[in-house]
Amino acid sequence: MRRPILAGNWKMNTCRESAGSLAAAIAEQVPASRDDVEVIVCPPAVYLDSVLSAASGSGLQVGGQNASDQDPGAFTGETACTMLTDLGCSHVILGHSERRQFYGECDGVVNSKTKKALASGLKAIVCVGELLEQREAGETQAVLESQMTGSLADLSADDMTSVVIAYEPVWAIGTGKVATNEQAEEAHVCLRTWLEGRFNSDVAAATRILYGGSVKPDNAAGLLSQANVDGALVGGASLKPELFIPIIDAGAATVA
Ligand code: PGA
C-alpha cells in the first residue's frame, strides 16, 4: 500500500505573513498522529523557517522547491541541500518544468541535485513531464523514459526509498487544462513500468508517483482514485486552504 502524498508547491508566491498563516491553516489538518496521508508544503526558500515554525508539532512536512548540486561554498544565490536539512526540511522538489524551462536545468543537473539531496538526508520529489508538442507527436513515453533515465542515473534501488516521482505534463501546469484521469493513469503506468525495468518490482511497487498540473478540488478525486496515482503535486490550489484541504481530503478518501 502506497501512502498518498499531497504536496503543495507554492512557487514564488506568498509573503512572510501569508506564508505563516497558510502553513498554520494546513498544519491544523495534519496532526502529528495523522497516518493516512503525507502532507508537504514547499514555500519559497526565504519563508522556510517561518513555515517550519508554523508546522512545528504537527505532522505537516516542509520542503524546498529547488536546491544546489554543490556543497556549501562560493555559489552566489544558491541554497545547499544541507541547509535545507539543517532547517528541518524533509523534502526538496527537483527538476520542476519551470526550472527546466526557465533556468535551463537538464536531466544531468537534476541527477546531480538528486544525488546531493539524498546524500544530505532529503527526500527528492523528481519531476518529469512532456510538452504539448511532444504529446501531440506521440512522444510522451519516450520523453518520460529519457527524463527518468537521465534524472535517476546511478541511483540504486535502495536510494529509491527516498525518491518520489511527480508526473507533471507541462501543458497542464497553471493552464487549467488538466490531464484526463486516463491520460494520467497511462503516464503513471509507463513510469512504474520503467521503474520495474530499471530497478526491480519492489521499487516499482513502492515508489509514489504524484500527478501535477491544474489539480483542483473538483478533479482531485478522479485523478487520485487512479490505481497508479499516489498523490498530487499542487501549485495554484495549494495557496488557499479552502482549495488545498479538500484535495488532502480527496487523497485521504482513497485510503479510507
Ligand atoms: P498548478 O501547478 O497546480 O498550478 O498547475 C502544479 C505544479 O507546477 O507543480
mmCIF file of C-alpha atoms and ligand atoms in Angstrom:
data_model
loop_
_atom_site.group_PDB
_atom_site.id
_atom_site.type_symbol
_atom_site.label_atom_id
_atom_site.label_comp_id
_atom_site.label_asym_id
_atom_site.label_seq_id
_atom_site.Cartn_x
_atom_site.Cartn_y
_atom_site.Cartn_z
ATOM 1 C CA MET A 1 0.000 0.000 0.000
ATOM 2 C CA ARG A 2 1.492 3.307 -1.075
ATOM 3 C CA ARG A 3 0.591 6.109 1.325
ATOM 4 C CA PRO A 4 -0.689 9.072 -0.705
ATOM 5 C CA ILE A 5 1.292 12.306 -0.691
ATOM 6 C CA LEU A 6 -0.381 15.679 -1.127
ATOM 7 C CA ALA A 7 2.318 18.252 -1.751
ATOM 8 C CA GLY A 8 1.852 21.988 -2.216
ATOM 9 C CA ASN A 9 4.292 23.832 -4.455
ATOM 10 C CA TRP A 10 3.845 27.486 -3.553
ATOM 11 C CA LYS A 11 6.278 28.610 -6.285
ATOM 12 C CA MET A 12 7.319 32.295 -5.976
ATOM 13 C CA ASN A 13 4.189 33.266 -4.037
ATOM 14 C CA THR A 14 3.149 34.390 -0.530
ATOM 15 C CA CYS A 15 4.744 36.920 1.818
ATOM 16 C CA ARG A 16 6.058 36.378 5.344
ATOM 17 C CA GLU A 17 2.654 36.826 6.932
ATOM 18 C CA SER A 18 0.606 34.823 4.425
ATOM 19 C CA ALA A 19 3.174 32.002 4.335
ATOM 20 C CA GLY A 20 2.895 31.579 8.107
ATOM 21 C CA SER A 21 -0.894 31.733 8.176
ATOM 22 C CA LEU A 22 -1.290 29.382 5.195
ATOM 23 C CA ALA A 23 1.065 26.860 6.826
ATOM 24 C CA ALA A 24 -0.780 27.149 10.146
ATOM 25 C CA ALA A 25 -4.162 26.537 8.482
ATOM 26 C CA ILE A 26 -2.833 23.415 6.750
ATOM 27 C CA ALA A 27 -0.942 22.174 9.820
ATOM 28 C CA GLU A 28 -4.232 22.236 11.724
ATOM 29 C CA GLN A 29 -5.497 19.499 9.386
ATOM 30 C CA VAL A 30 -2.390 17.398 9.838
ATOM 31 C CA PRO A 31 -1.881 16.404 13.473
ATOM 32 C CA ALA A 32 1.356 14.538 14.243
ATOM 33 C CA SER A 33 -0.704 11.360 14.650
ATOM 34 C CA ARG A 34 -2.145 11.537 11.114
ATOM 35 C CA ASP A 35 -1.023 8.440 9.239
ATOM 36 C CA ASP A 36 -3.435 8.064 6.298
ATOM 37 C CA VAL A 37 -1.691 10.573 4.015
ATOM 38 C CA GLU A 38 1.532 12.591 3.973
ATOM 39 C CA VAL A 39 1.150 16.332 3.522
ATOM 40 C CA ILE A 40 4.067 18.521 2.436
ATOM 41 C CA VAL A 41 4.297 22.235 1.677
ATOM 42 C CA CYS A 42 7.140 23.773 -0.310
ATOM 43 C CA PRO A 43 7.280 27.540 0.291
ATOM 44 C CA PRO A 44 9.798 29.997 -1.144
ATOM 45 C CA ALA A 45 13.219 29.419 0.489
ATOM 46 C CA VAL A 46 13.179 32.695 2.397
ATOM 47 C CA TYR A 47 9.991 31.686 4.223
ATOM 48 C CA LEU A 48 11.021 28.112 5.038
ATOM 49 C CA ASP A 49 11.974 28.974 8.577
ATOM 50 C CA SER A 50 8.677 30.651 9.437
ATOM 51 C CA VAL A 51 6.696 27.869 7.743
ATOM 52 C CA LEU A 52 8.700 25.283 9.718
ATOM 53 C CA SER A 53 7.807 27.159 12.918
ATOM 54 C CA ALA A 54 4.124 27.187 11.966
ATOM 55 C CA ALA A 55 4.282 23.445 11.203
ATOM 56 C CA SER A 56 6.197 22.597 14.378
ATOM 57 C CA GLY A 57 4.494 19.918 16.479
ATOM 58 C CA SER A 58 2.180 18.927 13.610
ATOM 59 C CA GLY A 59 2.600 16.195 11.010
ATOM 60 C CA LEU A 60 2.948 18.737 8.197
ATOM 61 C CA GLN A 61 6.259 18.275 6.384
ATOM 62 C CA VAL A 62 8.128 21.119 4.722
ATOM 63 C CA GLY A 63 10.303 21.024 1.622
ATOM 64 C CA GLY A 64 12.354 23.256 -0.641
ATOM 65 C CA GLN A 65 11.404 23.993 -4.259
ATOM 66 C CA ASN A 66 14.964 23.631 -5.537
ATOM 67 C CA ALA A 67 18.495 23.231 -4.170
ATOM 68 C CA SER A 68 22.083 23.302 -5.357
ATOM 69 C CA ASP A 69 24.022 20.272 -6.523
ATOM 70 C CA GLN A 70 27.091 21.708 -4.780
ATOM 71 C CA ASP A 71 28.335 21.582 -1.208
ATOM 72 C CA PRO A 72 28.314 24.911 0.684
ATOM 73 C CA GLY A 73 30.860 27.354 -0.687
ATOM 74 C CA ALA A 74 31.268 30.138 -3.228
ATOM 75 C CA PHE A 75 27.989 29.724 -5.159
ATOM 76 C CA THR A 76 26.235 33.090 -5.001
ATOM 77 C CA GLY A 77 22.486 32.894 -4.701
ATOM 78 C CA GLU A 78 22.311 29.135 -4.184
ATOM 79 C CA THR A 79 20.877 27.074 -1.330
ATOM 80 C CA ALA A 80 22.734 23.907 -0.291
ATOM 81 C CA CYS A 81 20.783 20.713 0.381
ATOM 82 C CA THR A 82 22.438 20.530 3.801
ATOM 83 C CA MET A 83 20.983 23.977 4.588
ATOM 84 C CA LEU A 84 17.500 22.580 3.944
ATOM 85 C CA THR A 85 18.111 19.628 6.281
ATOM 86 C CA ASP A 86 19.677 21.956 8.835
ATOM 87 C CA LEU A 87 16.439 23.989 8.916
ATOM 88 C CA GLY A 88 14.321 20.856 9.322
ATOM 89 C CA CYS A 89 13.086 20.297 5.772
ATOM 90 C CA SER A 90 12.271 16.736 4.805
ATOM 91 C CA HIS A 91 11.914 17.079 1.031
ATOM 92 C CA VAL A 92 13.040 19.053 -1.992
ATOM 93 C CA ILE A 93 11.346 19.374 -5.378
ATOM 94 C CA LEU A 94 13.868 18.857 -8.195
ATOM 95 C CA GLY A 95 13.577 19.210 -11.953
ATOM 96 C CA HIS A 96 10.270 21.072 -11.938
ATOM 97 C CA SER A 97 9.384 22.044 -15.505
ATOM 98 C CA GLU A 98 9.744 25.740 -14.618
ATOM 99 C CA ARG A 99 13.348 25.028 -13.559
ATOM 100 C CA ARG A 100 13.918 23.043 -16.755
ATOM 101 C CA GLN A 101 12.241 25.661 -18.968
ATOM 102 C CA PHE A 102 13.354 28.994 -17.453
ATOM 103 C CA TYR A 103 16.664 28.055 -15.805
ATOM 104 C CA GLY A 104 17.995 25.557 -18.310
ATOM 105 C CA GLU A 105 18.086 22.573 -15.962
ATOM 106 C CA CYS A 106 18.713 19.416 -17.947
ATOM 107 C CA ASP A 107 18.434 15.837 -16.752
ATOM 108 C CA GLY A 108 22.147 15.808 -15.844
ATOM 109 C CA VAL A 109 21.695 18.742 -13.458
ATOM 110 C CA VAL A 110 18.560 17.176 -11.985
ATOM 111 C CA ASN A 111 20.564 13.992 -11.474
ATOM 112 C CA SER A 112 23.424 15.741 -9.611
ATOM 113 C CA LYS A 113 20.926 17.620 -7.476
ATOM 114 C CA THR A 114 19.067 14.395 -6.689
ATOM 115 C CA LYS A 115 22.281 12.674 -5.594
ATOM 116 C CA LYS A 116 23.237 15.640 -3.421
ATOM 117 C CA ALA A 117 19.753 15.774 -1.877
ATOM 118 C CA LEU A 118 19.819 12.086 -0.958
ATOM 119 C CA ALA A 119 23.349 12.363 0.422
ATOM 120 C CA SER A 120 22.109 15.265 2.580
ATOM 121 C CA GLY A 121 19.232 13.254 4.034
ATOM 122 C CA LEU A 122 16.470 14.860 1.971
ATOM 123 C CA LYS A 123 13.781 13.027 0.078
ATOM 124 C CA ALA A 124 13.705 14.153 -3.547
ATOM 125 C CA ILE A 125 10.487 14.840 -5.455
ATOM 126 C CA VAL A 126 11.782 14.435 -9.003
ATOM 127 C CA CYS A 127 9.538 15.963 -11.690
ATOM 128 C CA VAL A 128 9.144 14.737 -15.242
ATOM 129 C CA GLY A 129 6.621 15.565 -17.946
ATOM 130 C CA GLU A 130 6.167 16.143 -21.637
ATOM 131 C CA LEU A 131 5.470 19.341 -23.595
ATOM 132 C CA LEU A 132 2.229 19.664 -25.573
ATOM 133 C CA GLU A 133 4.022 19.265 -28.901
ATOM 134 C CA GLN A 134 5.721 16.114 -27.648
ATOM 135 C CA ARG A 135 2.367 14.642 -26.603
ATOM 136 C CA GLU A 136 0.835 15.591 -29.953
ATOM 137 C CA ALA A 137 3.754 13.966 -31.768
ATOM 138 C CA GLY A 138 3.182 10.713 -29.835
ATOM 139 C CA GLU A 139 6.472 11.110 -27.967
ATOM 140 C CA THR A 140 5.167 11.105 -24.383
ATOM 141 C CA GLN A 141 6.509 7.703 -23.409
ATOM 142 C CA ALA A 142 9.924 8.295 -24.992
ATOM 143 C CA VAL A 143 10.238 11.703 -23.292
ATOM 144 C CA LEU A 144 9.269 10.327 -19.874
ATOM 145 C CA GLU A 145 11.676 7.400 -20.183
ATOM 146 C CA SER A 146 14.514 9.619 -21.263
ATOM 147 C CA GLN A 147 13.892 12.090 -18.388
ATOM 148 C CA MET A 148 13.761 9.204 -15.907
ATOM 149 C CA THR A 149 16.940 7.633 -17.304
ATOM 150 C CA GLY A 150 18.861 10.909 -17.080
ATOM 151 C CA SER A 151 17.422 12.242 -13.823
ATOM 152 C CA LEU A 152 17.827 8.976 -11.892
ATOM 153 C CA ALA A 153 21.179 7.899 -13.379
ATOM 154 C CA ASP A 154 23.456 5.958 -10.982
ATOM 155 C CA LEU A 155 20.788 5.670 -8.272
ATOM 156 C CA SER A 156 20.413 2.312 -6.524
ATOM 157 C CA ALA A 157 17.201 0.514 -5.589
ATOM 158 C CA ASP A 158 17.970 1.497 -2.007
ATOM 159 C CA ASP A 159 18.241 5.197 -2.981
ATOM 160 C CA MET A 160 14.741 4.972 -4.424
ATOM 161 C CA THR A 161 13.213 4.690 -0.926
ATOM 162 C CA SER A 162 13.964 8.440 -0.698
ATOM 163 C CA VAL A 163 12.669 9.380 -4.143
ATOM 164 C CA VAL A 164 9.141 10.400 -5.111
ATOM 165 C CA ILE A 165 8.298 10.905 -8.784
ATOM 166 C CA ALA A 166 5.978 13.696 -9.926
ATOM 167 C CA TYR A 167 4.432 13.360 -13.369
ATOM 168 C CA GLU A 168 3.604 16.879 -14.494
ATOM 169 C CA PRO A 169 2.575 17.263 -18.131
ATOM 170 C CA VAL A 170 3.903 20.733 -18.939
ATOM 171 C CA TRP A 171 0.753 21.647 -20.883
ATOM 172 C CA ALA A 172 -1.342 21.116 -17.735
ATOM 173 C CA ILE A 173 0.702 23.280 -15.363
ATOM 174 C CA GLY A 174 -1.026 26.506 -14.401
ATOM 175 C CA THR A 175 -3.169 26.339 -17.524
ATOM 176 C CA GLY A 176 -6.370 24.896 -16.099
ATOM 177 C CA LYS A 177 -6.019 22.114 -18.716
ATOM 178 C CA VAL A 178 -5.869 19.061 -16.511
ATOM 179 C CA ALA A 179 -4.896 15.654 -17.892
ATOM 180 C CA THR A 180 -7.841 13.295 -18.031
ATOM 181 C CA ASN A 181 -7.869 10.522 -15.444
ATOM 182 C CA GLU A 182 -6.989 8.091 -18.247
ATOM 183 C CA GLN A 183 -4.087 10.207 -19.551
ATOM 184 C CA ALA A 184 -2.664 10.492 -16.035
ATOM 185 C CA GLU A 185 -3.046 6.769 -15.324
ATOM 186 C CA GLU A 186 -1.455 5.842 -18.659
ATOM 187 C CA ALA A 187 1.606 8.008 -17.972
ATOM 188 C CA HIS A 188 1.903 6.698 -14.412
ATOM 189 C CA VAL A 189 1.775 3.093 -15.649
ATOM 190 C CA CYS A 190 4.537 3.944 -18.122
ATOM 191 C CA LEU A 191 6.669 5.409 -15.295
ATOM 192 C CA ARG A 192 6.030 2.448 -12.992
ATOM 193 C CA THR A 193 6.924 0.008 -15.766
ATOM 194 C CA TRP A 194 10.138 1.934 -16.351
ATOM 195 C CA LEU A 195 10.941 1.696 -12.601
ATOM 196 C CA GLU A 196 10.476 -2.058 -12.733
ATOM 197 C CA GLY A 197 12.815 -2.427 -15.699
ATOM 198 C CA ARG A 198 15.494 -0.072 -14.353
ATOM 199 C CA PHE A 199 15.349 -1.255 -10.713
ATOM 200 C CA ASN A 200 13.017 -4.119 -9.762
ATOM 201 C CA SER A 201 9.400 -4.937 -8.991
ATOM 202 C CA ASP A 202 9.729 -3.930 -5.318
ATOM 203 C CA VAL A 203 10.882 -0.424 -6.279
ATOM 204 C CA ALA A 204 8.100 -0.204 -8.867
ATOM 205 C CA ALA A 205 5.503 -1.265 -6.294
ATOM 206 C CA ALA A 206 6.749 1.022 -3.523
ATOM 207 C CA THR A 207 7.597 4.287 -5.316
ATOM 208 C CA ARG A 208 4.987 7.008 -5.010
ATOM 209 C CA ILE A 209 4.166 8.699 -8.335
ATOM 210 C CA LEU A 210 2.309 12.004 -7.924
ATOM 211 C CA TYR A 211 0.285 13.774 -10.597
ATOM 212 C CA GLY A 212 0.712 17.528 -11.003
ATOM 213 C CA GLY A 213 -0.924 20.058 -13.312
ATOM 214 C CA SER A 214 -4.085 22.041 -12.554
ATOM 215 C CA VAL A 215 -5.200 19.765 -9.691
ATOM 216 C CA LYS A 216 -8.247 21.360 -8.067
ATOM 217 C CA PRO A 217 -10.860 20.143 -5.557
ATOM 218 C CA ASP A 218 -13.259 19.229 -8.363
ATOM 219 C CA ASN A 219 -10.855 16.981 -10.288
ATOM 220 C CA ALA A 220 -8.734 15.633 -7.410
ATOM 221 C CA ALA A 221 -10.944 12.662 -6.509
ATOM 222 C CA GLY A 222 -10.981 11.332 -10.072
ATOM 223 C CA LEU A 223 -7.222 11.654 -10.532
ATOM 224 C CA LEU A 224 -6.315 10.330 -7.090
ATOM 225 C CA SER A 225 -8.537 7.284 -7.438
ATOM 226 C CA GLN A 226 -6.486 6.002 -10.391
ATOM 227 C CA ALA A 227 -4.617 2.858 -9.377
ATOM 228 C CA ASN A 228 -1.167 4.259 -10.151
ATOM 229 C CA VAL A 229 -1.695 7.856 -9.000
ATOM 230 C CA ASP A 230 -0.300 8.064 -5.469
ATOM 231 C CA GLY A 231 -0.918 11.691 -4.713
ATOM 232 C CA ALA A 232 -0.695 15.161 -6.155
ATOM 233 C CA LEU A 233 1.796 17.975 -6.545
ATOM 234 C CA VAL A 234 -0.411 21.036 -6.396
ATOM 235 C CA GLY A 235 0.546 24.548 -7.472
ATOM 236 C CA GLY A 236 -2.138 27.247 -7.589
ATOM 237 C CA ALA A 237 -4.692 25.403 -5.458
ATOM 238 C CA SER A 238 -2.140 24.868 -2.674
ATOM 239 C CA LEU A 239 -2.123 28.611 -1.947
ATOM 240 C CA LYS A 240 -5.631 28.599 -0.483
ATOM 241 C CA PRO A 241 -6.585 26.394 2.465
ATOM 242 C CA GLU A 242 -10.153 26.185 1.150
ATOM 243 C CA LEU A 243 -8.801 24.571 -2.040
ATOM 244 C CA PHE A 244 -5.873 22.557 -0.687
ATOM 245 C CA ILE A 245 -7.701 20.980 2.283
ATOM 246 C CA PRO A 246 -10.383 19.347 0.074
ATOM 247 C CA ILE A 247 -7.528 17.941 -2.064
ATOM 248 C CA ILE A 248 -5.970 16.451 1.105
ATOM 249 C CA ASP A 249 -9.409 15.023 1.932
ATOM 250 C CA ALA A 250 -9.685 13.531 -1.569
ATOM 251 C CA GLY A 251 -6.320 11.808 -1.059
ATOM 252 C CA ALA A 252 -7.442 10.509 2.336
ATOM 253 C CA ALA A 253 -10.686 9.186 0.828
ATOM 254 C CA THR A 254 -8.695 6.862 -1.429
ATOM 255 C CA VAL A 255 -7.295 5.016 1.605
ATOM 256 C CA ALA A 256 -10.375 5.196 3.835
HETATM 257 P P1 PGA B 1 -0.608 24.005 -10.930
HETATM 258 O O1 PGA B 1 0.975 23.720 -10.741
HETATM 259 O O2 PGA B 1 -1.321 23.118 -9.939
HETATM 260 O O3 PGA B 1 -0.776 25.450 -10.641
HETATM 261 O O4 PGA B 1 -0.943 23.629 -12.340
HETATM 262 C C1 PGA B 1 1.475 22.435 -10.487
HETATM 263 C C2 PGA B 1 2.972 22.474 -10.358
HETATM 264 O O5 PGA B 1 3.606 23.197 -11.137
HETATM 265 O O6 PGA B 1 3.580 21.800 -9.502
#
